[in-house]
Structure formats: structure tokens, C-alpha cells
């Protein structure tokens, strides 16, 4: 598992085929000696939903590793921010050439996000497979 990202988590919910794992997200300066006086050193609990047919082998409160590929973050960034930006940017140029009003061109360009997110929503099951994490039992020296 050399090309993976892993996070230590605790199982919060177990159902058939689905786990909800709490992962403690802390800032890089979490180990600083003055972290009690600094707002940037706050740690937050984040939840990760994992679909796995072996979920019934886990129990609530169990320590686990949440494992994923580094490309998951880049894919999510692309689908959530980069592609919508390019949709608006390109459609703004197209609508500006055909419409005389910049206001209507901007409104139409932003309106192009509606079909984009409808398509994204309709493909959520396919995306869930490509943007998924796995869970393995917690072992101290996991590599």
C-alpha cells in the first residue's frame, strides 16, 4: 500500500454495507506548545462514509485506518471546482459574443451550472465508486 493516504479514525455507525467513521482533522501546528492560545490549532472531527460489504465485521468504537488514493482529492477538486469554473468561463465568452448585454451573458453563463450539477447528480453512483475510501483494522505500524 505504498501509494495511499491513510487517516486514523473511529467507527461511529455500522449498518449493512455502510460505515460512518470519525476522523480527527487537526492543523499542522497541533503539536505546538502555544496551541491553547491560537485559533488555528483547533482540531475538528470529520466524518467519512465508507461503502464496504465487509462492514459487519467492524463495531462502533473500533479504531480503523481510512485508506484512499491520493488521486481522490484531485478528482473531487476537479469535479467540484475546476470543471464548473471552466464551464462558466467558456460559456461566458460564448454568450458574450452572441448577446449584447454583459449582464445577460453572465446570468446565462452562471445558468450553465444548473445542467452541470444535474449531470453530476445523475452520475453520483458512478462517482461514488471512483471517489471512495476503504477501511482496514487499526494496526500501529501499518504501511
PDB file of N, CA and C in Angstrom, residues 18-102:
ATOM      1  N   UNK A  18     -22.368  -0.301   4.993  1.00  0.00           N
ATOM      2  CA  UNK A  18     -22.030   1.115   5.166  1.00  0.00           C
ATOM      3  C   UNK A  18     -21.417   1.357   6.541  1.00  0.00           C
ATOM      4  N   UNK A  19     -20.349   2.140   6.568  1.00  0.00           N
ATOM      5  CA  UNK A  19     -19.715   2.578   7.821  1.00  0.00           C
ATOM      6  C   UNK A  19     -19.636   4.091   7.832  1.00  0.00           C
ATOM      7  N   UNK A  20     -19.784   4.656   9.009  1.00  0.00           N
ATOM      8  CA  UNK A  20     -19.538   6.088   9.203  1.00  0.00           C
ATOM      9  C   UNK A  20     -18.402   6.182  10.204  1.00  0.00           C
ATOM     10  N   UNK A  21     -17.284   6.772   9.740  1.00  0.00           N
ATOM     11  CA  UNK A  21     -16.059   6.815  10.537  1.00  0.00           C
ATOM     12  C   UNK A  21     -15.735   8.268  10.861  1.00  0.00           C
ATOM     13  N   UNK A  22     -15.419   8.534  12.123  1.00  0.00           N
ATOM     14  CA  UNK A  22     -14.994   9.866  12.556  1.00  0.00           C
ATOM     15  C   UNK A  22     -13.473   9.949  12.457  1.00  0.00           C
ATOM     16  N   UNK A  23     -12.999  10.955  11.742  1.00  0.00           N
ATOM     17  CA  UNK A  23     -11.566  11.185  11.584  1.00  0.00           C
ATOM     18  C   UNK A  23     -11.258  12.534  12.206  1.00  0.00           C
ATOM     19  N   UNK A  24     -10.265  12.564  13.084  1.00  0.00           N
ATOM     20  CA  UNK A  24      -9.874  13.813  13.731  1.00  0.00           C
ATOM     21  C   UNK A  24      -8.961  14.580  12.786  1.00  0.00           C
ATOM     22  N   UNK A  25      -9.424  15.731  12.364  1.00  0.00           N
ATOM     23  CA  UNK A  25      -8.666  16.582  11.443  1.00  0.00           C
ATOM     24  C   UNK A  25      -8.045  17.697  12.265  1.00  0.00           C
ATOM     25  N   UNK A  26      -6.717  17.726  12.327  1.00  0.00           N
ATOM     26  CA  UNK A  26      -6.041  18.772  13.094  1.00  0.00           C
ATOM     27  C   UNK A  26      -5.094  19.528  12.180  1.00  0.00           C
ATOM     28  N   UNK A  27      -4.798  20.739  12.561  1.00  0.00           N
ATOM     29  CA  UNK A  27      -3.903  21.557  11.751  1.00  0.00           C
ATOM     30  C   UNK A  27      -2.464  21.104  11.941  1.00  0.00           C
ATOM     31  N   UNK A  28      -1.594  21.601  11.104  1.00  0.00           N
ATOM     32  CA  UNK A  28      -0.188  21.203  11.148  1.00  0.00           C
ATOM     33  C   UNK A  28       0.494  21.655  12.429  1.00  0.00           C
ATOM     34  N   UNK A  29      -0.021  22.698  13.054  1.00  0.00           N
ATOM     35  CA  UNK A  29       0.619  23.187  14.271  1.00  0.00           C
ATOM     36  C   UNK A  29      -0.046  22.616  15.526  1.00  0.00           C
ATOM     37  N   UNK A  30      -0.712  21.479  15.398  1.00  0.00           N
ATOM     38  CA  UNK A  30      -1.403  20.874  16.533  1.00  0.00           C
ATOM     39  C   UNK A  30      -0.471  20.480  17.663  1.00  0.00           C
ATOM     40  N   UNK A  31       0.802  20.241  17.366  1.00  0.00           N
ATOM     41  CA  UNK A  31       1.753  19.860  18.390  1.00  0.00           C
ATOM     42  C   UNK A  31       2.500  21.038  18.987  1.00  0.00           C
ATOM     43  N   UNK A  32       2.130  22.242  18.608  1.00  0.00           N
ATOM     44  CA  UNK A  32       2.827  23.439  19.071  1.00  0.00           C
ATOM     45  C   UNK A  32       2.575  23.659  20.566  1.00  0.00           C
ATOM     46  N   UNK A  33       3.554  24.233  21.259  1.00  0.00           N
ATOM     47  CA  UNK A  33       3.429  24.432  22.703  1.00  0.00           C
ATOM     48  C   UNK A  33       2.436  25.531  23.071  1.00  0.00           C
ATOM     49  N   UNK A  34       2.106  26.437  22.156  1.00  0.00           N
ATOM     50  CA  UNK A  34       1.155  27.507  22.465  1.00  0.00           C
ATOM     51  C   UNK A  34      -0.185  27.307  21.749  1.00  0.00           C
ATOM     52  N   UNK A  35      -0.500  26.062  21.421  1.00  0.00           N
ATOM     53  CA  UNK A  35      -1.719  25.813  20.659  1.00  0.00           C
ATOM     54  C   UNK A  35      -2.984  26.201  21.421  1.00  0.00           C
ATOM     55  N   UNK A  36      -2.928  26.287  22.731  1.00  0.00           N
ATOM     56  CA  UNK A  36      -4.092  26.686  23.523  1.00  0.00           C
ATOM     57  C   UNK A  36      -4.455  28.154  23.352  1.00  0.00           C
ATOM     58  N   UNK A  37      -3.527  28.950  22.858  1.00  0.00           N
ATOM     59  CA  UNK A  37      -3.736  30.378  22.687  1.00  0.00           C
ATOM     60  C   UNK A  37      -3.936  30.787  21.234  1.00  0.00           C
ATOM     61  N   UNK A  38      -3.984  29.820  20.348  1.00  0.00           N
ATOM     62  CA  UNK A  38      -4.055  30.091  18.922  1.00  0.00           C
ATOM     63  C   UNK A  38      -5.289  29.420  18.332  1.00  0.00           C
ATOM     64  N   UNK A  39      -6.081  30.174  17.573  1.00  0.00           N
ATOM     65  CA  UNK A  39      -7.292  29.612  16.984  1.00  0.00           C
ATOM     66  C   UNK A  39      -7.002  28.679  15.813  1.00  0.00           C
ATOM     67  N   UNK A  40      -5.849  28.806  15.160  1.00  0.00           N
ATOM     68  CA  UNK A  40      -5.561  27.963  14.006  1.00  0.00           C
ATOM     69  C   UNK A  40      -5.196  26.537  14.398  1.00  0.00           C
ATOM     70  N   UNK A  41      -4.970  26.285  15.678  1.00  0.00           N
ATOM     71  CA  UNK A  41      -4.567  24.961  16.125  1.00  0.00           C
ATOM     72  C   UNK A  41      -5.759  24.107  16.545  1.00  0.00           C
ATOM     73  N   UNK A  42      -6.947  24.494  16.148  1.00  0.00           N
ATOM     74  CA  UNK A  42      -8.121  23.734  16.535  1.00  0.00           C
ATOM     75  C   UNK A  42      -8.205  22.434  15.757  1.00  0.00           C
ATOM     76  N   UNK A  43      -8.629  21.391  16.439  1.00  0.00           N
ATOM     77  CA  UNK A  43      -8.845  20.110  15.791  1.00  0.00           C
ATOM     78  C   UNK A  43     -10.349  19.929  15.595  1.00  0.00           C
ATOM     79  N   UNK A  44     -10.722  19.375  14.452  1.00  0.00           N
ATOM     80  CA  UNK A  44     -12.129  19.187  14.142  1.00  0.00           C
ATOM     81  C   UNK A  44     -12.375  17.732  13.787  1.00  0.00           C
ATOM     82  N   UNK A  45     -13.537  17.255  14.174  1.00  0.00           N
ATOM     83  CA  UNK A  45     -13.915  15.890  13.851  1.00  0.00           C
ATOM     84  C   UNK A  45     -14.673  15.892  12.530  1.00  0.00           C
ATOM     85  N   UNK A  46     -14.204  15.116  11.571  1.00  0.00           N
ATOM     86  CA  UNK A  46     -14.837  14.995  10.262  1.00  0.00           C
ATOM     87  C   UNK A  46     -15.357  13.575  10.129  1.00  0.00           C
ATOM     88  N   UNK A  47     -16.400  13.402   9.337  1.00  0.00           N
ATOM     89  CA  UNK A  47     -16.977  12.087   9.135  1.00  0.00           C
ATOM     90  C   UNK A  47     -16.766  11.630   7.701  1.00  0.00           C
ATOM     91  N   UNK A  48     -16.400  10.364   7.555  1.00  0.00           N
ATOM     92  CA  UNK A  48     -16.193   9.745   6.249  1.00  0.00           C
ATOM     93  C   UNK A  48     -17.160   8.579   6.142  1.00  0.00           C
ATOM     94  N   UNK A  49     -17.931   8.552   5.061  1.00  0.00           N
ATOM     95  CA  UNK A  49     -18.843   7.444   4.802  1.00  0.00           C
ATOM     96  C   UNK A  49     -18.145   6.456   3.889  1.00  0.00           C
ATOM     97  N   UNK A  50     -18.139   5.198   4.291  1.00  0.00           N
ATOM     98  CA  UNK A  50     -17.459   4.148   3.544  1.00  0.00           C
ATOM     99  C   UNK A  50     -18.463   3.060   3.213  1.00  0.00           C
ATOM    100  N   UNK A  51     -18.566   2.742   1.934  1.00  0.00           N
ATOM    101  CA  UNK A  51     -19.403   1.628   1.499  1.00  0.00           C
ATOM    102  C   UNK A  51     -18.504   0.420   1.302  1.00  0.00           C
ATOM    103  N   UNK A  52     -18.769  -0.625   2.065  1.00  0.00           N
ATOM    104  CA  UNK A  52     -17.936  -1.824   2.024  1.00  0.00           C
ATOM    105  C   UNK A  52     -18.795  -3.012   2.431  1.00  0.00           C
ATOM    106  N   UNK A  53     -18.769  -4.104   1.663  1.00  0.00           N
ATOM    107  CA  UNK A  53     -19.593  -5.255   2.026  1.00  0.00           C
ATOM    108  C   UNK A  53     -19.141  -5.946   3.313  1.00  0.00           C
ATOM    109  N   UNK A  54     -17.914  -5.677   3.769  1.00  0.00           N
ATOM    110  CA  UNK A  54     -17.405  -6.317   4.988  1.00  0.00           C
ATOM    111  C   UNK A  54     -17.652  -5.486   6.243  1.00  0.00           C
ATOM    112  N   UNK A  55     -18.585  -4.561   6.202  1.00  0.00           N
ATOM    113  CA  UNK A  55     -18.758  -3.633   7.319  1.00  0.00           C
ATOM    114  C   UNK A  55     -19.241  -4.303   8.596  1.00  0.00           C
ATOM    115  N   UNK A  56     -19.936  -5.406   8.496  1.00  0.00           N
ATOM    116  CA  UNK A  56     -20.449  -6.053   9.709  1.00  0.00           C
ATOM    117  C   UNK A  56     -19.345  -6.675  10.554  1.00  0.00           C
ATOM    118  N   UNK A  57     -18.120  -6.736  10.042  1.00  0.00           N
ATOM    119  CA  UNK A  57     -17.006  -7.229  10.840  1.00  0.00           C
ATOM    120  C   UNK A  57     -16.444  -6.142  11.757  1.00  0.00           C
ATOM    121  N   UNK A  58     -16.926  -4.909  11.611  1.00  0.00           N
ATOM    122  CA  UNK A  58     -16.497  -3.797  12.451  1.00  0.00           C
ATOM    123  C   UNK A  58     -17.575  -3.484  13.482  1.00  0.00           C
ATOM    124  N   UNK A  59     -17.194  -2.833  14.565  1.00  0.00           N
ATOM    125  CA  UNK A  59     -18.156  -2.447  15.601  1.00  0.00           C
ATOM    126  C   UNK A  59     -17.941  -0.982  15.981  1.00  0.00           C
ATOM    127  N   UNK A  60     -18.962  -0.385  16.558  1.00  0.00           N
ATOM    128  CA  UNK A  60     -18.904   1.014  16.965  1.00  0.00           C
ATOM    129  C   UNK A  60     -17.814   1.185  18.024  1.00  0.00           C
ATOM    130  N   UNK A  61     -16.984   2.211  17.840  1.00  0.00           N
ATOM    131  CA  UNK A  61     -15.891   2.492  18.760  1.00  0.00           C
ATOM    132  C   UNK A  61     -14.568   1.866  18.361  1.00  0.00           C
ATOM    133  N   UNK A  62     -14.549   1.045  17.316  1.00  0.00           N
ATOM    134  CA  UNK A  62     -13.324   0.383  16.889  1.00  0.00           C
ATOM    135  C   UNK A  62     -12.417   1.366  16.157  1.00  0.00           C
ATOM    136  N   UNK A  63     -11.116   1.291  16.450  1.00  0.00           N
ATOM    137  CA  UNK A  63     -10.124   2.098  15.736  1.00  0.00           C
ATOM    138  C   UNK A  63      -9.846   1.454  14.385  1.00  0.00           C
ATOM    139  N   UNK A  64      -9.838   2.291  13.332  1.00  0.00           N
ATOM    140  CA  UNK A  64      -9.597   1.804  11.973  1.00  0.00           C
ATOM    141  C   UNK A  64      -8.716   2.789  11.228  1.00  0.00           C
ATOM    142  N   UNK A  65      -8.161   2.327  10.130  1.00  0.00           N
ATOM    143  CA  UNK A  65      -7.494   3.191   9.180  1.00  0.00           C
ATOM    144  C   UNK A  65      -8.446   3.428   8.026  1.00  0.00           C
ATOM    145  N   UNK A  66      -8.648   4.678   7.658  1.00  0.00           N
ATOM    146  CA  UNK A  66      -9.397   5.030   6.461  1.00  0.00           C
ATOM    147  C   UNK A  66      -8.348   5.252   5.376  1.00  0.00           C
ATOM    148  N   UNK A  67      -8.400   4.429   4.324  1.00  0.00           N
ATOM    149  CA  UNK A  67      -7.353   4.408   3.312  1.00  0.00           C
ATOM    150  C   UNK A  67      -7.936   4.811   1.967  1.00  0.00           C
ATOM    151  N   UNK A  68      -7.202   5.642   1.258  1.00  0.00           N
ATOM    152  CA  UNK A  68      -7.634   6.056  -0.070  1.00  0.00           C
ATOM    153  C   UNK A  68      -6.458   6.423  -0.941  1.00  0.00           C
ATOM    154  N   UNK A  69      -6.730   6.620  -2.190  1.00  0.00           N
ATOM    155  CA  UNK A  69      -5.712   7.012  -3.154  1.00  0.00           C
ATOM    156  C   UNK A  69      -5.525   8.525  -3.098  1.00  0.00           C
ATOM    157  N   UNK A  70      -4.319   9.020  -3.316  1.00  0.00           N
ATOM    158  CA  UNK A  70      -4.124  10.471  -3.351  1.00  0.00           C
ATOM    159  C   UNK A  70      -4.905  11.148  -4.476  1.00  0.00           C
ATOM    160  N   UNK A  71      -5.250  10.399  -5.503  1.00  0.00           N
ATOM    161  CA  UNK A  71      -5.988  10.984  -6.626  1.00  0.00           C
ATOM    162  C   UNK A  71      -7.435  11.295  -6.272  1.00  0.00           C
ATOM    163  N   UNK A  72      -7.954  10.766  -5.171  1.00  0.00           N
ATOM    164  CA  UNK A  72      -9.335  11.044  -4.769  1.00  0.00           C
ATOM    165  C   UNK A  72      -9.535  12.541  -4.563  1.00  0.00           C
ATOM    166  N   UNK A  73      -8.616  13.174  -3.872  1.00  0.00           N
ATOM    167  CA  UNK A  73      -8.731  14.613  -3.616  1.00  0.00           C
ATOM    168  C   UNK A  73      -8.664  15.434  -4.892  1.00  0.00           C
ATOM    169  N   UNK A  74      -7.784  15.036  -5.807  1.00  0.00           N
ATOM    170  CA  UNK A  74      -7.664  15.771  -7.064  1.00  0.00           C
ATOM    171  C   UNK A  74      -8.901  15.602  -7.926  1.00  0.00           C
ATOM    172  N   UNK A  75      -9.466  14.388  -7.941  1.00  0.00           N
ATOM    173  CA  UNK A  75     -10.698  14.172  -8.711  1.00  0.00           C
ATOM    174  C   UNK A  75     -11.845  15.001  -8.128  1.00  0.00           C
ATOM    175  N   UNK A  76     -11.970  14.993  -6.816  1.00  0.00           N
ATOM    176  CA  UNK A  76     -13.035  15.764  -6.168  1.00  0.00           C
ATOM    177  C   UNK A  76     -12.857  17.258  -6.425  1.00  0.00           C
ATOM    178  N   UNK A  77     -11.631  17.727  -6.373  1.00  0.00           N
ATOM    179  CA  UNK A  77     -11.347  19.133  -6.668  1.00  0.00           C
ATOM    180  C   UNK A  77     -11.716  19.472  -8.107  1.00  0.00           C
ATOM    181  N   UNK A  78     -11.413  18.566  -9.009  1.00  0.00           N
ATOM    182  CA  UNK A  78     -11.749  18.784 -10.414  1.00  0.00           C
ATOM    183  C   UNK A  78     -13.248  18.832 -10.660  1.00  0.00           C
ATOM    184  N   UNK A  79     -13.969  17.853 -10.117  1.00  0.00           N
ATOM    185  CA  UNK A  79     -15.424  17.814 -10.303  1.00  0.00           C
ATOM    186  C   UNK A  79     -16.126  18.964  -9.592  1.00  0.00           C
ATOM    187  N   UNK A  80     -15.621  19.351  -8.435  1.00  0.00           N
ATOM    188  CA  UNK A  80     -16.321  20.344  -7.629  1.00  0.00           C
ATOM    189  C   UNK A  80     -15.952  21.782  -7.910  1.00  0.00           C
ATOM    190  N   UNK A  81     -14.724  22.030  -8.407  1.00  0.00           N
ATOM    191  CA  UNK A  81     -14.300  23.411  -8.597  1.00  0.00           C
ATOM    192  C   UNK A  81     -13.754  23.704  -9.984  1.00  0.00           C
ATOM    193  N   UNK A  82     -12.852  22.876 -10.493  1.00  0.00           N
ATOM    194  CA  UNK A  82     -12.186  23.185 -11.760  1.00  0.00           C
ATOM    195  C   UNK A  82     -13.143  23.100 -12.951  1.00  0.00           C
ATOM    196  N   UNK A  83     -13.863  21.998 -13.076  1.00  0.00           N
ATOM    197  CA  UNK A  83     -14.801  21.868 -14.201  1.00  0.00           C
ATOM    198  C   UNK A  83     -15.903  22.921 -14.175  1.00  0.00           C
ATOM    199  N   UNK A  84     -16.531  23.203 -13.024  1.00  0.00           N
ATOM    200  CA  UNK A  84     -17.528  24.275 -13.031  1.00  0.00           C
ATOM    201  C   UNK A  84     -16.940  25.631 -13.403  1.00  0.00           C
ATOM    202  N   UNK A  85     -15.715  25.901 -12.982  1.00  0.00           N
ATOM    203  CA  UNK A  85     -15.064  27.155 -13.354  1.00  0.00           C
ATOM    204  C   UNK A  85     -14.923  27.257 -14.868  1.00  0.00           C
ATOM    205  N   UNK A  86     -14.442  26.181 -15.494  1.00  0.00           N
ATOM    206  CA  UNK A  86     -14.264  26.204 -16.946  1.00  0.00           C
ATOM    207  C   UNK A  86     -15.592  26.267 -17.681  1.00  0.00           C
ATOM    208  N   UNK A  87     -16.629  25.623 -17.143  1.00  0.00           N
ATOM    209  CA  UNK A  87     -17.958  25.710 -17.761  1.00  0.00           C
ATOM    210  C   UNK A  87     -18.423  27.167 -17.771  1.00  0.00           C
ATOM    211  N   UNK A  88     -18.294  27.853 -16.647  1.00  0.00           N
ATOM    212  CA  UNK A  88     -18.720  29.254 -16.565  1.00  0.00           C
ATOM    213  C   UNK A  88     -17.821  30.135 -17.431  1.00  0.00           C
ATOM    214  N   UNK A  89     -16.527  29.923 -17.371  1.00  0.00           N
ATOM    215  CA  UNK A  89     -15.570  30.750 -18.106  1.00  0.00           C
ATOM    216  C   UNK A  89     -15.780  30.652 -19.620  1.00  0.00           C
ATOM    217  N   UNK A  90     -15.874  29.435 -20.129  1.00  0.00           N
ATOM    218  CA  UNK A  90     -16.048  29.245 -21.565  1.00  0.00           C
ATOM    219  C   UNK A  90     -17.426  29.719 -22.024  1.00  0.00           C
ATOM    220  N   UNK A  91     -18.453  29.379 -21.246  1.00  0.00           N
ATOM    221  CA  UNK A  91     -19.794  29.814 -21.645  1.00  0.00           C
ATOM    222  C   UNK A  91     -19.939  31.336 -21.555  1.00  0.00           C
ATOM    223  N   UNK A  92     -19.200  31.988 -20.660  1.00  0.00           N
ATOM    224  CA  UNK A  92     -19.244  33.450 -20.595  1.00  0.00           C
ATOM    225  C   UNK A  92     -18.713  34.056 -21.889  1.00  0.00           C
ATOM    226  N   UNK A  93     -17.614  33.518 -22.402  1.00  0.00           N
ATOM    227  CA  UNK A  93     -17.095  34.012 -23.677  1.00  0.00           C
ATOM    228  C   UNK A  93     -18.079  33.766 -24.822  1.00  0.00           C
ATOM    229  N   UNK A  94     -18.691  32.603 -24.836  1.00  0.00           N
ATOM    230  CA  UNK A  94     -19.642  32.285 -25.907  1.00  0.00           C
ATOM    231  C   UNK A  94     -20.856  33.195 -25.835  1.00  0.00           C
ATOM    232  N   UNK A  95     -21.432  33.345 -24.637  1.00  0.00           N
ATOM    233  CA  UNK A  95     -22.621  34.190 -24.502  1.00  0.00           C
ATOM    234  C   UNK A  95     -22.308  35.667 -24.729  1.00  0.00           C
ATOM    235  N   UNK A  96     -21.098  36.101 -24.406  1.00  0.00           N
ATOM    236  CA  UNK A  96     -20.731  37.496 -24.633  1.00  0.00           C
ATOM    237  C   UNK A  96     -20.693  37.817 -26.127  1.00  0.00           C
ATOM    238  N   UNK A  97     -20.290  36.859 -26.933  1.00  0.00           N
ATOM    239  CA  UNK A  97     -20.242  37.114 -28.378  1.00  0.00           C
ATOM    240  C   UNK A  97     -21.629  37.153 -29.000  1.00  0.00           C
ATOM    241  N   UNK A  98     -22.588  36.415 -28.440  1.00  0.00           N
ATOM    242  CA  UNK A  98     -23.924  36.345 -29.034  1.00  0.00           C
ATOM    243  C   UNK A  98     -24.933  37.307 -28.416  1.00  0.00           C
ATOM    244  N   UNK A  99     -24.715  37.690 -27.171  1.00  0.00           N
ATOM    245  CA  UNK A  99     -25.648  38.597 -26.501  1.00  0.00           C
ATOM    246  C   UNK A  99     -25.036  39.985 -26.407  1.00  0.00           C
ATOM    247  N   UNK A 100     -25.871  41.003 -26.474  1.00  0.00           N
ATOM    248  CA  UNK A 100     -25.366  42.376 -26.408  1.00  0.00           C
ATOM    249  C   UNK A 100     -25.167  42.853 -24.970  1.00  0.00           C
ATOM    250  N   UNK A 101     -25.832  42.232 -24.037  1.00  0.00           N
ATOM    251  CA  UNK A 101     -25.755  42.654 -22.645  1.00  0.00           C
ATOM    252  C   UNK A 101     -24.793  41.746 -21.872  1.00  0.00           C
ATOM    253  N   UNK A 102     -23.834  42.373 -21.204  1.00  0.00           N
ATOM    254  CA  UNK A 102     -22.911  41.600 -20.375  1.00  0.00           C
ATOM    255  C   UNK A 102     -23.627  40.985 -19.177  1.00  0.00           C
TER     256      UNK A 102
END
